[in-house]
Short mmCIF file of C-alpha atoms and ligand atoms in Angstrom, two decimals:
data_model
loop_
_atom_site.label_atom_id
_atom_site.label_comp_id
_atom_site.label_asym_id
_atom_site.label_seq_id
_atom_site.Cartn_x
_atom_site.Cartn_y
_atom_site.Cartn_z
CA MET A 1 -8.62 5.78 -12.91
CA PHE A 2 -5.30 7.47 -12.46
CA SER A 3 -3.88 7.26 -9.00
CA SER A 4 -3.89 10.58 -7.27
CA LEU A 5 -2.75 11.95 -3.99
CA GLN A 6 -6.34 12.53 -3.02
CA ASN A 7 -6.84 8.81 -3.32
CA SER A 8 -5.66 7.45 0.00
CA LYS A 9 -5.23 3.95 -1.45
CA SER A 10 -2.26 5.08 -3.47
CA LEU A 11 -0.52 6.05 -0.24
CA ASN A 12 -0.88 2.70 1.44
CA SER A 13 2.82 1.94 1.56
CA PHE A 14 3.81 5.35 2.73
CA GLN A 15 3.39 7.42 5.85
CA VAL A 16 4.84 10.77 6.69
CA LEU A 17 5.55 11.10 10.37
CA SER A 18 5.91 14.81 10.33
CA THR A 19 3.82 17.88 10.89
CA GLU A 20 3.98 18.76 7.21
CA THR A 21 1.03 18.02 4.94
CA PRO A 22 1.76 15.40 2.27
CA SER A 23 1.28 17.91 -0.54
CA ASN A 24 4.38 19.78 0.50
CA PRO A 25 7.15 18.53 -1.81
CA TYR A 26 9.98 20.02 0.22
CA PRO A 27 9.07 19.46 3.83
CA HIS A 28 10.98 21.65 6.15
CA VAL A 29 12.93 19.00 7.91
CA THR A 30 13.69 19.18 11.56
CA HIS A 31 15.77 16.90 13.66
CA ASN A 32 13.64 13.82 14.31
CA GLU A 33 11.45 13.56 11.28
CA THR A 34 11.23 10.21 9.54
CA PHE A 35 9.54 8.55 6.59
CA THR A 36 8.20 5.06 6.95
CA ILE A 37 8.23 3.31 3.62
CA GLU A 38 7.10 -0.28 3.39
CA GLY A 39 7.69 -0.78 7.08
CA ILE A 40 11.20 0.67 7.20
CA SER A 41 11.76 4.05 8.74
CA TYR A 42 14.21 6.54 7.25
CA LYS A 43 15.56 9.71 8.84
CA LEU A 44 15.05 12.85 6.82
CA ASP A 45 17.75 15.49 6.53
CA ASP A 46 18.48 18.55 4.44
CA GLN A 47 19.17 16.37 1.38
CA THR A 48 15.59 15.00 1.44
CA ASN A 49 13.68 15.95 -1.70
CA VAL A 50 11.53 12.91 -2.42
CA SER A 51 7.84 13.70 -2.51
CA PRO A 52 4.82 11.72 -1.33
CA SER A 53 3.46 11.54 -4.86
CA ILE A 54 6.61 9.75 -6.02
CA LEU A 55 6.74 7.44 -3.02
CA SER A 56 3.12 6.49 -3.54
CA LYS A 57 4.11 4.86 -6.84
CA LEU A 58 6.82 2.65 -5.36
CA SER A 59 4.38 -0.18 -4.81
CA ARG A 60 3.06 -0.27 -8.38
CA LYS A 61 5.91 -2.36 -9.88
CA LEU A 62 4.53 -2.18 -13.41
CA HIS A 63 7.15 -4.53 -14.86
CA LEU A 64 5.75 -7.29 -12.62
CA GLN A 65 2.07 -6.84 -13.52
CA PRO A 66 1.00 -9.59 -15.96
CA HIS A 67 -0.37 -8.19 -19.25
CA HIS A 68 1.07 -4.75 -18.64
CA PRO A 69 3.04 -3.67 -21.76
CA LEU A 70 6.21 -3.29 -19.66
CA TYR A 71 5.79 -6.82 -18.33
CA ILE A 72 5.27 -8.14 -21.86
CA LEU A 73 8.35 -6.34 -23.12
CA ARG A 74 10.46 -7.50 -20.16
CA THR A 75 9.55 -11.14 -20.76
CA GLN A 76 10.23 -10.79 -24.49
CA ILE A 77 13.72 -9.50 -23.75
CA GLU A 78 14.30 -12.28 -21.23
CA GLN A 79 13.43 -14.82 -23.92
CA HIS A 80 16.19 -13.38 -26.09
CA PHE A 81 18.70 -14.12 -23.31
CA PRO A 82 17.53 -17.61 -22.30
CA HIS A 83 20.48 -18.74 -20.19
CA PHE A 84 20.78 -15.59 -18.12
CA SER A 85 19.79 -15.11 -14.47
CA TYR A 86 16.92 -12.65 -14.03
CA PHE A 87 16.59 -10.24 -11.11
CA ASN A 88 13.30 -8.35 -11.13
CA THR A 89 12.57 -7.52 -7.52
CA PHE A 90 15.50 -5.49 -6.19
CA ASN A 91 14.37 -2.65 -3.93
CA PRO A 92 14.49 0.75 -5.73
CA ILE A 93 15.57 2.37 -2.44
CA VAL A 94 19.37 2.11 -2.55
CA THR A 95 22.38 3.71 -0.96
CA VAL A 96 24.13 6.57 -2.71
CA GLN A 97 27.17 4.31 -2.52
CA LYS A 98 25.49 1.72 -4.76
CA ASN A 99 23.89 4.14 -7.19
CA PHE A 100 26.97 6.31 -7.74
CA ASP A 101 30.14 5.56 -5.74
CA ASP A 102 30.48 1.86 -6.56
CA LEU A 103 30.21 2.70 -10.26
CA GLY A 104 32.95 5.32 -10.18
CA PHE A 105 30.76 8.42 -10.58
CA PRO A 106 32.90 11.48 -9.81
CA LYS A 107 31.78 13.49 -6.76
CA ASP A 108 30.75 16.42 -8.96
CA HIS A 109 28.80 14.39 -11.52
CA PRO A 110 25.59 16.35 -12.38
CA GLY A 111 23.45 13.21 -11.92
CA ARG A 112 24.14 13.40 -8.18
CA SER A 113 22.54 16.80 -7.78
CA LYS A 114 19.29 17.29 -5.93
CA THR A 115 17.77 18.86 -9.01
CA ASP A 116 18.24 15.58 -10.92
CA SER A 117 17.80 12.78 -8.36
CA TYR A 118 15.45 11.91 -5.52
CA TYR A 119 17.04 11.60 -2.10
CA ILE A 120 15.47 10.15 1.03
CA ASN A 121 18.43 11.48 2.98
CA LYS A 122 22.15 12.01 2.48
CA GLN A 123 22.90 8.29 2.27
CA ILE A 124 19.74 6.82 0.77
CA MET A 125 18.07 7.57 -2.53
CA LEU A 126 15.74 6.20 -5.19
CA ARG A 127 17.91 4.47 -7.76
CA THR A 128 18.38 6.51 -10.93
CA HIS A 129 19.33 3.42 -12.94
CA THR A 130 19.39 -0.36 -12.68
CA SER A 131 23.20 -0.22 -12.95
CA ALA A 132 23.02 0.45 -9.18
CA HIS A 133 22.85 -3.32 -8.70
CA GLN A 134 25.70 -4.33 -11.03
CA LEU A 135 28.40 -4.65 -8.40
CA GLU A 136 26.29 -6.71 -5.99
CA VAL A 137 25.21 -9.09 -8.75
CA PHE A 138 28.74 -9.49 -10.11
CA SER A 139 29.92 -10.03 -6.52
CA LYS A 140 27.67 -13.06 -6.24
CA MET A 141 29.72 -14.57 -9.09
CA ASN A 142 27.04 -14.17 -11.73
CA THR A 143 28.43 -14.01 -15.25
CA LYS A 144 25.28 -13.28 -17.28
CA PHE A 145 22.21 -11.58 -15.96
CA LEU A 146 19.32 -9.22 -16.54
CA ILE A 147 18.02 -6.83 -13.88
CA SER A 148 14.77 -4.98 -14.42
CA GLY A 149 13.16 -2.35 -12.28
CA ASP A 150 11.67 1.08 -11.80
CA VAL A 151 14.11 4.02 -11.77
CA TYR A 152 13.56 7.59 -10.65
CA ARG A 153 14.78 10.91 -12.04
CA ARG A 154 13.62 14.47 -11.65
CA ASP A 155 12.96 15.74 -15.12
CA GLU A 156 11.01 17.95 -17.47
CA ILE A 157 7.35 17.19 -18.30
CA ASP A 158 6.23 16.04 -21.73
CA SER A 159 4.80 12.99 -23.48
CA SER A 160 8.05 11.01 -23.25
CA HIS A 161 9.32 12.06 -19.79
CA TYR A 162 7.99 10.87 -16.49
CA PRO A 163 9.87 10.94 -13.16
CA ILE A 164 9.63 7.16 -12.93
CA PHE A 165 10.48 4.82 -15.77
CA HIS A 166 11.77 1.27 -16.15
CA GLN A 167 15.14 -0.04 -17.20
CA MET A 168 16.60 -3.40 -17.93
CA GLU A 169 20.24 -3.94 -17.21
CA GLY A 170 22.05 -6.74 -18.98
CA ALA A 171 25.59 -8.01 -18.62
CA GLN A 172 27.70 -10.89 -19.76
CA ILE A 173 31.29 -11.53 -18.79
CA PHE A 174 33.78 -14.10 -20.07
CA ASN A 175 37.10 -15.55 -18.98
CA ILE A 176 39.74 -13.25 -20.45
CA GLN A 177 41.93 -16.21 -21.39
CA ASN A 178 39.09 -18.07 -22.97
CA ILE A 179 36.75 -15.48 -24.43
CA GLU A 180 36.96 -16.64 -28.03
CA GLN A 181 35.97 -20.22 -27.13
CA GLU A 182 33.24 -19.07 -24.78
CA ILE A 183 31.69 -16.80 -27.37
CA SER A 184 31.94 -19.47 -30.02
CA LYS A 185 29.40 -21.48 -28.03
CA ASP A 186 26.83 -18.84 -29.00
CA LYS A 187 25.39 -20.42 -32.13
CA LYS A 188 23.24 -17.45 -33.14
CA TYR A 189 26.30 -15.26 -33.07
CA LEU A 190 28.30 -17.61 -35.27
CA ILE A 191 25.50 -17.75 -37.84
CA SER A 192 25.40 -13.98 -37.96
CA LEU A 193 29.15 -13.78 -38.51
CA ASN A 194 28.92 -16.14 -41.45
CA SER A 195 25.91 -14.61 -43.11
CA ARG A 196 27.04 -11.03 -42.32
CA LYS A 197 23.39 -10.12 -41.90
CA ILE A 198 21.27 -11.28 -39.00
CA PRO A 199 18.52 -13.25 -40.71
CA LEU A 200 15.87 -12.05 -38.34
CA ARG A 201 14.48 -9.11 -40.18
CA ASP A 202 15.29 -8.00 -43.68
CA ASN A 203 13.91 -4.50 -43.79
CA SER A 204 16.27 -3.22 -41.12
CA GLU A 205 19.36 -1.13 -41.40
CA VAL A 206 22.16 -0.90 -38.84
CA ASN A 207 24.42 2.08 -39.04
CA ASP A 208 27.62 1.81 -37.05
CA ASP A 209 30.62 3.93 -37.91
CA THR A 210 31.99 4.13 -34.37
CA ILE A 211 35.68 3.38 -34.04
CA ILE A 212 38.00 2.84 -31.11
CA SER A 213 39.98 6.05 -30.68
CA THR A 214 41.34 8.25 -27.90
CA ASN A 215 37.86 9.77 -27.53
CA ASN A 216 36.36 6.40 -26.73
CA PRO A 217 39.34 4.19 -25.93
CA ILE A 218 39.70 0.65 -24.65
CA GLN A 219 40.87 0.24 -21.05
CA SER A 220 44.65 0.05 -20.78
CA CYS A 221 44.46 -3.23 -18.85
CA HIS A 222 42.58 -4.95 -21.68
CA PRO A 223 44.25 -6.88 -24.50
CA ILE A 224 42.86 -5.55 -27.78
CA GLU A 225 42.00 -8.90 -29.30
CA GLN A 226 39.90 -9.95 -26.29
CA VAL A 227 38.09 -6.60 -26.07
CA ASN A 228 37.21 -6.85 -29.73
CA PHE A 229 35.53 -10.19 -29.14
CA ALA A 230 33.49 -8.66 -26.31
CA ILE A 231 32.54 -5.57 -28.36
CA LYS A 232 31.38 -7.63 -31.34
CA HIS A 233 29.35 -9.89 -29.09
CA LEU A 234 27.73 -6.93 -27.32
CA LYS A 235 26.73 -5.26 -30.58
CA PHE A 236 25.43 -8.52 -31.99
CA SER A 237 23.40 -9.22 -28.85
CA LEU A 238 21.70 -5.83 -28.94
CA ASN A 239 21.19 -5.55 -32.70
CA SER A 240 19.61 -8.99 -32.81
CA LEU A 241 17.43 -8.22 -29.79
CA ILE A 242 16.02 -5.06 -31.36
CA LYS A 243 15.49 -6.74 -34.72
CA LYS A 244 13.62 -9.54 -33.03
CA LEU A 245 11.43 -7.21 -30.99
CA PHE A 246 10.52 -5.23 -34.10
CA ILE A 247 10.07 -8.22 -36.38
CA ASN A 248 6.39 -7.48 -36.99
CA HIS A 249 6.60 -3.73 -36.88
CA ASP A 250 5.22 -2.05 -39.99
CA GLU A 251 7.87 0.58 -40.48
CA ASN A 252 11.40 -0.10 -41.67
CA LEU A 253 13.73 -0.32 -38.72
CA LYS A 254 16.78 1.90 -38.57
CA ILE A 255 19.33 1.42 -35.80
CA ARG A 256 22.42 3.51 -35.23
CA TRP A 257 25.35 3.34 -32.84
CA ILE A 258 27.03 6.44 -31.46
CA ASP A 259 29.92 7.02 -29.05
CA ALA A 260 28.97 7.83 -25.47
CA TYR A 261 30.44 8.21 -22.02
CA PHE A 262 29.45 6.42 -18.82
CA PRO A 263 31.60 6.34 -15.68
CA PHE A 264 31.31 2.55 -15.44
CA THR A 265 32.03 1.40 -19.01
CA CYS A 266 34.84 2.07 -21.42
CA PRO A 267 34.50 2.21 -24.36
CA SER A 268 30.82 3.19 -24.26
CA TRP A 269 28.05 3.63 -26.80
CA GLU A 270 24.43 4.50 -27.19
CA MET A 271 22.05 2.74 -29.47
CA GLU A 272 19.30 4.72 -31.14
CA ILE A 273 16.34 3.81 -33.32
CA PHE A 274 14.70 6.07 -35.88
CA PHE A 275 11.07 6.67 -35.14
CA LYS A 276 8.53 9.27 -36.33
CA GLY A 277 11.23 11.43 -37.88
CA LYS A 278 13.75 11.45 -35.06
CA TRP A 279 16.45 9.36 -33.43
CA LEU A 280 15.37 7.94 -30.12
CA GLU A 281 17.98 6.82 -27.60
CA ILE A 282 17.00 3.43 -26.24
CA CYS A 283 20.11 2.02 -24.68
CA GLY A 284 23.48 2.83 -23.15
CA CYS A 285 26.18 0.18 -23.11
CA GLY A 286 29.85 -0.62 -23.15
CA ILE A 287 32.70 -2.73 -21.86
CA VAL A 288 32.46 -3.05 -18.07
CA ASP A 289 35.02 -1.02 -16.15
CA GLN A 290 37.58 -3.55 -14.93
CA ASN A 291 37.63 -1.93 -11.47
CA ILE A 292 34.05 -3.09 -10.96
CA LEU A 293 34.88 -6.68 -11.87
CA ASN A 294 37.99 -6.56 -9.68
CA LYS A 295 35.96 -5.27 -6.72
CA ALA A 296 33.44 -8.04 -7.33
CA GLY A 297 36.16 -10.69 -7.16
CA GLN A 298 35.96 -11.47 -10.88
CA SER A 299 39.27 -9.97 -12.02
CA ASP A 300 39.88 -12.82 -14.46
CA LYS A 301 36.80 -11.76 -16.51
CA ILE A 302 36.07 -9.26 -19.25
CA GLY A 303 32.65 -8.36 -20.57
CA TRP A 304 29.88 -6.04 -21.58
CA ALA A 305 26.85 -4.39 -20.00
CA PHE A 306 23.86 -2.43 -21.23
CA GLY A 307 20.88 -0.51 -19.84
CA LEU A 308 17.69 -0.43 -21.92
CA GLY A 309 14.89 2.09 -21.40
CA LEU A 310 11.71 0.00 -21.46
CA GLU A 311 9.11 2.77 -21.90
CA ARG A 312 10.89 4.17 -24.94
CA ILE A 313 10.83 0.80 -26.68
CA ALA A 314 7.30 -0.04 -25.55
CA MET A 315 5.96 3.30 -26.81
CA VAL A 316 7.23 2.48 -30.29
CA LEU A 317 6.29 -1.20 -30.26
CA PHE A 318 2.77 -0.82 -28.90
CA ASP A 319 2.13 2.65 -30.36
CA ILE A 320 1.57 4.22 -26.95
CA PRO A 321 1.54 7.99 -27.49
CA ASP A 322 1.97 9.28 -23.94
CA ILE A 323 4.23 7.93 -21.20
CA ARG A 324 1.59 8.64 -18.52
CA LEU A 325 -0.55 5.87 -20.00
CA PHE A 326 1.75 3.22 -18.49
CA TRP A 327 0.47 4.32 -15.08
CA SER A 328 -3.16 4.21 -16.10
CA GLN A 329 -5.46 1.94 -14.14
CA ASP A 330 -8.20 2.43 -16.68
CA GLU A 331 -9.41 -0.91 -18.09
CA ARG A 332 -9.61 0.67 -21.51
CA PHE A 333 -5.81 0.76 -21.39
CA LEU A 334 -4.94 -2.36 -19.42
CA ASP A 335 -7.34 -4.76 -21.10
CA GLN A 336 -5.86 -4.11 -24.49
CA PHE A 337 -2.74 -6.07 -23.79
CA THR A 338 -4.14 -9.34 -22.51
CA ASP A 339 -4.13 -11.26 -25.77
CA PHE A 340 -0.43 -11.24 -26.33
CA ASN A 341 1.19 -14.39 -27.61
CA ASP A 342 4.80 -14.91 -28.60
CA ASN A 343 5.55 -12.80 -31.63
CA LYS A 344 2.38 -10.85 -31.89
CA ILE A 345 2.43 -7.40 -30.38
CA ILE A 346 -1.02 -5.91 -29.94
CA LYS A 347 -1.03 -2.23 -30.84
CA PHE A 348 -2.66 0.21 -28.50
CA LEU A 349 -5.99 1.57 -29.75
CA PRO A 350 -6.27 5.08 -28.33
CA PHE A 351 -9.48 5.94 -26.61
CA SER A 352 -10.67 9.39 -27.49
CA LYS A 353 -8.42 12.28 -26.62
CA PHE A 354 -10.03 14.54 -24.05
CA PRO A 355 -9.76 18.33 -24.36
CA PRO A 356 -6.79 20.11 -22.80
CA CYS A 357 -6.97 23.00 -20.36
CA ILE A 358 -4.09 25.38 -20.93
CA LYS A 359 -2.74 27.78 -18.31
CA ASP A 360 0.21 30.14 -18.50
CA ILE A 361 2.27 31.21 -15.56
CA SER A 362 4.91 33.93 -15.56
CA PHE A 363 7.25 35.16 -12.88
CA TRP A 364 10.37 37.16 -12.13
CA LEU A 365 13.39 35.27 -10.82
CA ASN A 366 14.79 36.77 -7.62
CA ASP A 367 18.04 34.79 -7.72
CA GLN A 368 20.11 32.52 -9.99
CA ASN A 369 18.95 29.28 -8.38
CA PHE A 370 15.88 28.58 -10.48
CA HIS A 371 15.94 25.08 -11.96
CA GLU A 372 13.24 23.86 -14.32
CA ASN A 373 13.17 20.40 -12.70
CA ASN A 374 12.16 21.95 -9.36
CA PHE A 375 9.40 23.86 -11.09
CA CYS A 376 8.12 20.73 -12.86
CA GLU A 377 8.25 18.80 -9.59
CA ILE A 378 5.91 21.31 -7.97
CA ILE A 379 3.48 21.03 -10.87
CA ARG A 380 3.50 17.25 -10.66
CA ASN A 381 2.97 17.29 -6.93
CA ASN A 382 -0.17 19.31 -7.39
CA ALA A 383 -1.49 18.00 -10.70
CA GLU A 384 -0.17 14.42 -10.66
CA ASP A 385 -0.99 12.76 -13.99
CA LEU A 386 -3.29 15.57 -15.11
CA VAL A 387 -0.32 17.46 -16.51
CA GLU A 388 0.59 16.55 -20.07
CA ASP A 389 3.41 18.95 -20.80
CA VAL A 390 5.12 22.10 -19.66
CA LYS A 391 6.88 24.41 -22.11
CA LEU A 392 8.90 27.55 -21.68
CA ILE A 393 7.25 30.07 -24.01
CA ASP A 394 9.01 33.28 -23.03
CA ASP A 395 12.33 34.15 -21.41
CA PHE A 396 13.45 37.75 -21.26
CA VAL A 397 15.64 40.08 -19.24
CA HIS A 398 14.28 43.51 -18.37
CA PRO A 399 16.59 46.08 -20.02
CA LYS A 400 16.66 48.39 -17.00
CA THR A 401 16.33 46.20 -13.90
CA LYS A 402 18.19 43.26 -15.52
CA LYS A 403 15.65 40.99 -13.89
CA ARG A 404 14.82 37.78 -15.75
CA SER A 405 11.26 36.77 -16.39
CA LEU A 406 10.01 33.36 -17.50
CA CYS A 407 6.66 32.34 -18.84
CA TYR A 408 5.62 28.68 -18.95
CA ARG A 409 2.63 27.15 -20.65
CA ILE A 410 1.14 24.24 -18.70
CA ASN A 411 -1.03 21.86 -20.66
CA TYR A 412 -3.41 20.02 -18.34
CA ARG A 413 -5.29 17.06 -19.77
CA SER A 414 -6.65 13.84 -18.37
CA MET A 415 -6.39 10.67 -20.39
CA ASP A 416 -9.69 9.25 -19.18
CA ARG A 417 -12.12 12.14 -18.79
CA THR A 418 -12.73 15.80 -19.51
CA VAL A 419 -11.22 18.07 -16.88
CA THR A 420 -13.20 21.06 -15.67
CA ASN A 421 -11.86 24.56 -15.72
CA ASP A 422 -12.75 24.84 -12.04
CA GLU A 423 -10.63 21.93 -10.90
CA ILE A 424 -7.69 23.08 -13.01
CA ASN A 425 -7.99 26.60 -11.64
CA LYS A 426 -7.68 25.18 -8.14
CA ILE A 427 -4.59 23.19 -9.10
CA GLN A 428 -3.10 26.18 -10.88
CA GLU A 429 -3.69 28.32 -7.80
CA ARG A 430 -1.80 25.82 -5.62
CA VAL A 431 1.02 25.68 -8.16
CA ARG A 432 1.26 29.48 -8.08
CA GLU A 433 1.37 29.56 -4.29
CA ASP A 434 3.94 26.77 -4.11
CA ILE A 435 6.34 28.21 -6.64
CA GLU A 436 6.23 31.62 -5.04
CA GLU A 437 6.90 30.10 -1.64
CA LYS A 438 9.54 27.57 -2.65
CA LEU A 439 11.40 28.91 -5.66
CA ASN A 440 12.09 32.51 -4.67
CA VAL A 441 10.21 34.01 -7.62
CA THR A 442 7.69 36.83 -7.86
CA LEU A 443 4.54 36.04 -9.79
CA ARG A 444 3.54 38.47 -12.50
N1 LIG B 1 22.82 3.27 -16.49
C1 LIG B 1 22.91 4.02 -17.72
C2 LIG B 1 21.81 5.08 -17.75
O1 LIG B 1 20.87 4.96 -17.05
C3 LIG B 1 22.76 3.11 -18.92
C4 LIG B 1 23.89 2.16 -19.06
C5 LIG B 1 24.99 2.52 -19.77
C6 LIG B 1 23.85 0.92 -18.45
C7 LIG B 1 26.05 1.68 -19.93
C8 LIG B 1 24.92 0.03 -18.59
C9 LIG B 1 26.02 0.43 -19.34
O2 LIG B 1 24.95 -1.16 -18.04
O3 LIG B 1 27.03 -0.46 -19.47
O4 LIG B 1 21.90 6.02 -18.47
#
């Protein structure tokens, strides 16, 4: 069964001490209202936008559930980095300072906006990435570590987007003076340098034509020779990881590297894999911003970091077609992954696909503030995991009034049963009421 708001068990770690009903995603917040989450009480303010349906999932911790595909993938990745420290239980409720400020995010970075991130109040939020813990882990003098956890972002709705997903952060830093010797202790790396090809998987292709240039420069404080050692080691570590994970995958593996930008690495890249006809971003990475290492008291070090998206990789590896399935509590899903041993990935056998129930909704915008993420959030709050995707199917401006009208198609479908038209009509009615009330639109 999918967890749902109607199911009081899914709310066990969450209480709203306010007069608002839990289904209201944007409670009108007055002075003394608080949330109590896992025993800690938080003041709400006008930045609060986190919803009960999101908070109810905080206790699930899928990456810690034995036999769950995300658990299996996490442990596989940990085996690739055997001498690292692993941190898997950091609290996803973090300060804005940790999630953004410590990592050098500019004040006007779009990721900070309420349309993109979930805030408990002005100072506290749900982490949007596992990088939020980098500084604290470096500050405890760790030099190689993996951090895995659930991360939260307001987003569109389709088969590969869900407001909660899992990331794995990895980092390794070396003594600047001694980096060549330190890296040369990594035997796998040396073998790969000599054979030019990593002998893990033959039917794979790595495409990397990125170059260091003014668009993606090295940091001015870094000596070029030392950075180059770190870059090569980073790319080796990730290429060999992906090749190992996909060693038994039937399709040929294509990996490519592209330039990227992150506020906390420089230079930065993204790694993509080719799957079902398109390039899928699975990882961001780069050379750690020296300011972070300096703040952490490790100014004599240089090194790399990455953040892997676990669902993306697991969907390809296990053939899981819809991201909502990771949250399924249906034994037909969970029991499929119990037989895993070392290199053998068990593919997901889909149970039958149940029929969809499609509803359109169209409305006039009364101001410029409409944001699709707010719209999707309202749908999720009412439909939970019964919504499969939401697509804009019409967008036009009336020639005379200049008013803009949008029409969205909402595809409702359960993954474990057939939904009735009646129940979907009720949900759709609540969605209609909520968007009219909260988004300043006029229904058509
Ligand atoms: N935190 C980034 C994200 O969520 C991913 C990332 C990029 C992590 C670069 C890193 C890194 O550690 O060095 O998009």
